[in-house]
Amino acid sequence: MAAIQLGQAALRELDTCVHCGLCLPACPTYRELGQEPDSPRGRIYLARALFEGRLDPRGPALEHLDLCLGCLACETACPSGVHYGVILEDVRAATEAVRPRSVLVRWLRHLLLRWLLPSPGRLALAARLLRIGRALRLDALAPRHLRELGRAAPPVPPRPSRALLPAELPPPAPAAPLRVGLLAGCVQDVLLGETNLSTARVLGLYGCTVVNPPGQVCCGALAAHAGDRETARELARRNIEAFEGVDYVVVNAAGCGAHMKKYGHLLADDPEWAVRAEAFSRRVRDFSELLAALAAEGRGPELPGVAAGDGARPAVAYQDACHLAHGQGIRTQPRALLGQVCEVRNLADEACCGSAGFYNLVQPEMATAARDRKVEQIRATGARTVVTGNAGCLLQLRAGVRAAGLDVEVVHIADYLARRYDELGAAARPAGAGGGAQVAGAAARRE
Ligand code: SF4
Ligand code: SF4
């Protein structure tokens, strides 16, 4: 039986696991199915057996790995610090060539991962076709879970957000210079571009010049998670090139940010790119991560309503996106930002909402079960608004609250902050107000 090849990093993680099982209760698929092969520890056993040639990669082992959401809740729970995501990504890349896939599925994967997502022009064309399809009500022909997701999405905007943003957008008031590149993303750019425009506007209120580099492309997370590492590496190189010269690369999608922070790892064996990739990853910041750091230094908008004591603070439930909470350890920053302008309520736990990249498209049953559990937690908070930091979670939760008949809006944190700052009449701080010394200083010393 042919063994699969795994990289040194994945083998180190396999060796780090002591098989204690403390990650099992955190795993949504184990909680749902109650079987060891559908737990993190079980999947680690399977990965080792595949590597040692004791299991056939064309057998049922891969089904258990495919059921994994990649949510990384097991990483948070693991006392030994096993980076399970490294193992999962390596196994998916190593098994891709031997997977029993039909010619049609292989062709569709190729079309999506190598032809459509890497090309902003083709994505814009696809968005136009989607608009036409919706106008003709062709979505009624799709399976139920796809219809639910499609109806949760807002109308397709006529133009991608990258076409609406200038190459450089200076802040509304002069401030200590901080140039940040904004990742527009792939699907988000054409379907949820309003969030990118809100992100740019809010960054301006925190004294940032927002740079929209013309050469930027999809971050490559979807390709990496689907086992197409070569496409992911090529997209990483193009983004590293495109974002040269900015102090930070700001990302408002949790999965993209977590992936871009690992470009250094992705290109570690490429002598031409390894150093640049590592330096790039150190400059990547989630939107809320950078804003919270700037706010801690006294930057950010003046909020007269809140400073005077805003008696009518709306209640908002905050949903942790997995790749923010587990992937990047970002939990307090979004809550601190929201806490300036509303009352923040927590959900019962950090379990995945079931979106997980393409997961809700290819594993609809498990994804719907995760989604519905999350919707019940939302209902329990009593809040009429849910805020999250990831486009995938946003659509998944919107579909969920609609299916449950809840009168709850689901909003990206950038859109929510932009709206609240407008409502409160927030003004940009003039030059000299606030600090900014540390962040701006760090930026000045950039690699
Ligand atoms: S991944 Fe961590 S928590 Fe899970 S079994 Fe291995 S060592 Fe234990
Ligand atoms: S990534 Fe999520 S679904 Fe996969 S094994 Fe870990 S906890 Fe379970």
PDB file of N, CA and C in Angstrom, residues 222-256:
ATOM      1  N   LEU A 222      -8.405  29.228   0.527  1.00  0.00           N
ATOM      2  CA  LEU A 222      -9.317  28.180   0.059  1.00  0.00           C
ATOM      3  C   LEU A 222      -8.538  27.091  -0.686  1.00  0.00           C
ATOM      4  N   ALA A 223      -7.550  27.508  -1.493  1.00  0.00           N
ATOM      5  CA  ALA A 223      -6.733  26.517  -2.215  1.00  0.00           C
ATOM      6  C   ALA A 223      -5.937  25.669  -1.226  1.00  0.00           C
ATOM      7  N   ALA A 224      -5.324  26.318  -0.226  1.00  0.00           N
ATOM      8  CA  ALA A 224      -4.507  25.571   0.750  1.00  0.00           C
ATOM      9  C   ALA A 224      -5.369  24.585   1.518  1.00  0.00           C
ATOM     10  N   HIS A 225      -6.553  25.017   1.941  1.00  0.00           N
ATOM     11  CA  HIS A 225      -7.407  24.128   2.733  1.00  0.00           C
ATOM     12  C   HIS A 225      -7.947  22.978   1.880  1.00  0.00           C
ATOM     13  N   ALA A 226      -8.028  23.209   0.562  1.00  0.00           N
ATOM     14  CA  ALA A 226      -8.541  22.156  -0.324  1.00  0.00           C
ATOM     15  C   ALA A 226      -7.409  21.247  -0.820  1.00  0.00           C
ATOM     16  N   GLY A 227      -6.206  21.453  -0.359  1.00  0.00           N
ATOM     17  CA  GLY A 227      -5.099  20.567  -0.725  1.00  0.00           C
ATOM     18  C   GLY A 227      -4.333  21.000  -1.963  1.00  0.00           C
ATOM     19  N   ASP A 228      -4.654  22.183  -2.525  1.00  0.00           N
ATOM     20  CA  ASP A 228      -3.941  22.655  -3.719  1.00  0.00           C
ATOM     21  C   ASP A 228      -2.842  23.636  -3.283  1.00  0.00           C
ATOM     22  N   ARG A 229      -1.767  23.082  -2.789  1.00  0.00           N
ATOM     23  CA  ARG A 229      -0.720  23.923  -2.191  1.00  0.00           C
ATOM     24  C   ARG A 229       0.016  24.750  -3.237  1.00  0.00           C
ATOM     25  N   GLU A 230       0.185  24.219  -4.437  1.00  0.00           N
ATOM     26  CA  GLU A 230       0.937  24.976  -5.450  1.00  0.00           C
ATOM     27  C   GLU A 230       0.227  26.278  -5.806  1.00  0.00           C
ATOM     28  N   THR A 231      -1.111  26.203  -5.955  1.00  0.00           N
ATOM     29  CA  THR A 231      -1.869  27.427  -6.228  1.00  0.00           C
ATOM     30  C   THR A 231      -1.747  28.391  -5.053  1.00  0.00           C
ATOM     31  N   ALA A 232      -1.833  27.856  -3.825  1.00  0.00           N
ATOM     32  CA  ALA A 232      -1.733  28.705  -2.634  1.00  0.00           C
ATOM     33  C   ALA A 232      -0.370  29.410  -2.591  1.00  0.00           C
ATOM     34  N   ARG A 233       0.682  28.685  -2.943  1.00  0.00           N
ATOM     35  CA  ARG A 233       2.026  29.283  -2.917  1.00  0.00           C
ATOM     36  C   ARG A 233       2.159  30.377  -3.981  1.00  0.00           C
ATOM     37  N   GLU A 234       1.601  30.148  -5.146  1.00  0.00           N
ATOM     38  CA  GLU A 234       1.703  31.143  -6.206  1.00  0.00           C
ATOM     39  C   GLU A 234       0.937  32.418  -5.836  1.00  0.00           C
ATOM     40  N   LEU A 235      -0.241  32.255  -5.235  1.00  0.00           N
ATOM     41  CA  LEU A 235      -1.022  33.425  -4.826  1.00  0.00           C
ATOM     42  C   LEU A 235      -0.289  34.192  -3.719  1.00  0.00           C
ATOM     43  N   ALA A 236       0.368  33.464  -2.826  1.00  0.00           N
ATOM     44  CA  ALA A 236       1.127  34.117  -1.748  1.00  0.00           C
ATOM     45  C   ALA A 236       2.238  34.982  -2.341  1.00  0.00           C
ATOM     46  N   ARG A 237       2.953  34.448  -3.320  1.00  0.00           N
ATOM     47  CA  ARG A 237       4.051  35.231  -3.936  1.00  0.00           C
ATOM     48  C   ARG A 237       3.508  36.512  -4.565  1.00  0.00           C
ATOM     49  N   ARG A 238       2.366  36.404  -5.222  1.00  0.00           N
ATOM     50  CA  ARG A 238       1.806  37.598  -5.891  1.00  0.00           C
ATOM     51  C   ARG A 238       1.386  38.649  -4.864  1.00  0.00           C
ATOM     52  N   ASN A 239       0.843  38.218  -3.743  1.00  0.00           N
ATOM     53  CA  ASN A 239       0.441  39.190  -2.715  1.00  0.00           C
ATOM     54  C   ASN A 239       1.650  39.817  -2.024  1.00  0.00           C
ATOM     55  N   ILE A 240       2.676  39.029  -1.789  1.00  0.00           N
ATOM     56  CA  ILE A 240       3.889  39.574  -1.151  1.00  0.00           C
ATOM     57  C   ILE A 240       4.430  40.703  -2.025  1.00  0.00           C
ATOM     58  N   GLU A 241       4.468  40.446  -3.315  1.00  0.00           N
ATOM     59  CA  GLU A 241       4.939  41.449  -4.281  1.00  0.00           C
ATOM     60  C   GLU A 241       4.027  42.686  -4.253  1.00  0.00           C
ATOM     61  N   ALA A 242       2.721  42.449  -4.267  1.00  0.00           N
ATOM     62  CA  ALA A 242       1.763  43.559  -4.392  1.00  0.00           C
ATOM     63  C   ALA A 242       1.787  44.478  -3.170  1.00  0.00           C
ATOM     64  N   PHE A 243       1.997  43.904  -1.990  1.00  0.00           N
ATOM     65  CA  PHE A 243       1.889  44.709  -0.760  1.00  0.00           C
ATOM     66  C   PHE A 243       3.238  45.222  -0.256  1.00  0.00           C
ATOM     67  N   GLU A 244       4.269  45.180  -1.092  1.00  0.00           N
ATOM     68  CA  GLU A 244       5.557  45.768  -0.696  1.00  0.00           C
ATOM     69  C   GLU A 244       5.333  47.237  -0.368  1.00  0.00           C
ATOM     70  N   GLY A 245       5.986  47.734   0.663  1.00  0.00           N
ATOM     71  CA  GLY A 245       5.993  49.182   0.894  1.00  0.00           C
ATOM     72  C   GLY A 245       4.904  49.697   1.819  1.00  0.00           C
ATOM     73  N   VAL A 246       4.017  48.839   2.330  1.00  0.00           N
ATOM     74  CA  VAL A 246       3.047  49.326   3.315  1.00  0.00           C
ATOM     75  C   VAL A 246       3.516  48.904   4.709  1.00  0.00           C
ATOM     76  N   ASP A 247       3.020  49.620   5.711  1.00  0.00           N
ATOM     77  CA  ASP A 247       3.438  49.298   7.081  1.00  0.00           C
ATOM     78  C   ASP A 247       2.764  48.014   7.578  1.00  0.00           C
ATOM     79  N   TYR A 248       1.477  47.895   7.275  1.00  0.00           N
ATOM     80  CA  TYR A 248       0.731  46.699   7.663  1.00  0.00           C
ATOM     81  C   TYR A 248      -0.166  46.266   6.526  1.00  0.00           C
ATOM     82  N   VAL A 249      -0.452  44.987   6.499  1.00  0.00           N
ATOM     83  CA  VAL A 249      -1.468  44.464   5.583  1.00  0.00           C
ATOM     84  C   VAL A 249      -2.684  44.155   6.449  1.00  0.00           C
ATOM     85  N   VAL A 250      -3.787  44.843   6.191  1.00  0.00           N
ATOM     86  CA  VAL A 250      -4.967  44.673   7.036  1.00  0.00           C
ATOM     87  C   VAL A 250      -5.955  43.742   6.346  1.00  0.00           C
ATOM     88  N   VAL A 251      -6.475  42.803   7.129  1.00  0.00           N
ATOM     89  CA  VAL A 251      -7.374  41.787   6.593  1.00  0.00           C
ATOM     90  C   VAL A 251      -8.659  41.799   7.430  1.00  0.00           C
ATOM     91  N   ASN A 252      -9.806  41.812   6.768  1.00  0.00           N
ATOM     92  CA  ASN A 252     -11.060  41.828   7.529  1.00  0.00           C
ATOM     93  C   ASN A 252     -11.826  40.510   7.399  1.00  0.00           C
ATOM     94  N   ALA A 253     -11.143  39.467   6.953  1.00  0.00           N
ATOM     95  CA  ALA A 253     -11.746  38.129   6.887  1.00  0.00           C
ATOM     96  C   ALA A 253     -10.846  37.188   7.684  1.00  0.00           C
ATOM     97  N   ALA A 254     -11.422  36.554   8.710  1.00  0.00           N
ATOM     98  CA  ALA A 254     -10.619  35.792   9.663  1.00  0.00           C
ATOM     99  C   ALA A 254      -9.786  34.689   8.995  1.00  0.00           C
ATOM    100  N   GLY A 255     -10.409  33.950   8.075  1.00  0.00           N
ATOM    101  CA  GLY A 255      -9.695  32.841   7.435  1.00  0.00           C
ATOM    102  C   GLY A 255      -8.527  33.326   6.590  1.00  0.00           C
ATOM    103  N   CYS A 256      -8.730  34.443   5.892  1.00  0.00           N
ATOM    104  CA  CYS A 256      -7.661  34.993   5.051  1.00  0.00           C
ATOM    105  C   CYS A 256      -6.509  35.476   5.925  1.00  0.00           C
TER     106      CYS A 256
END
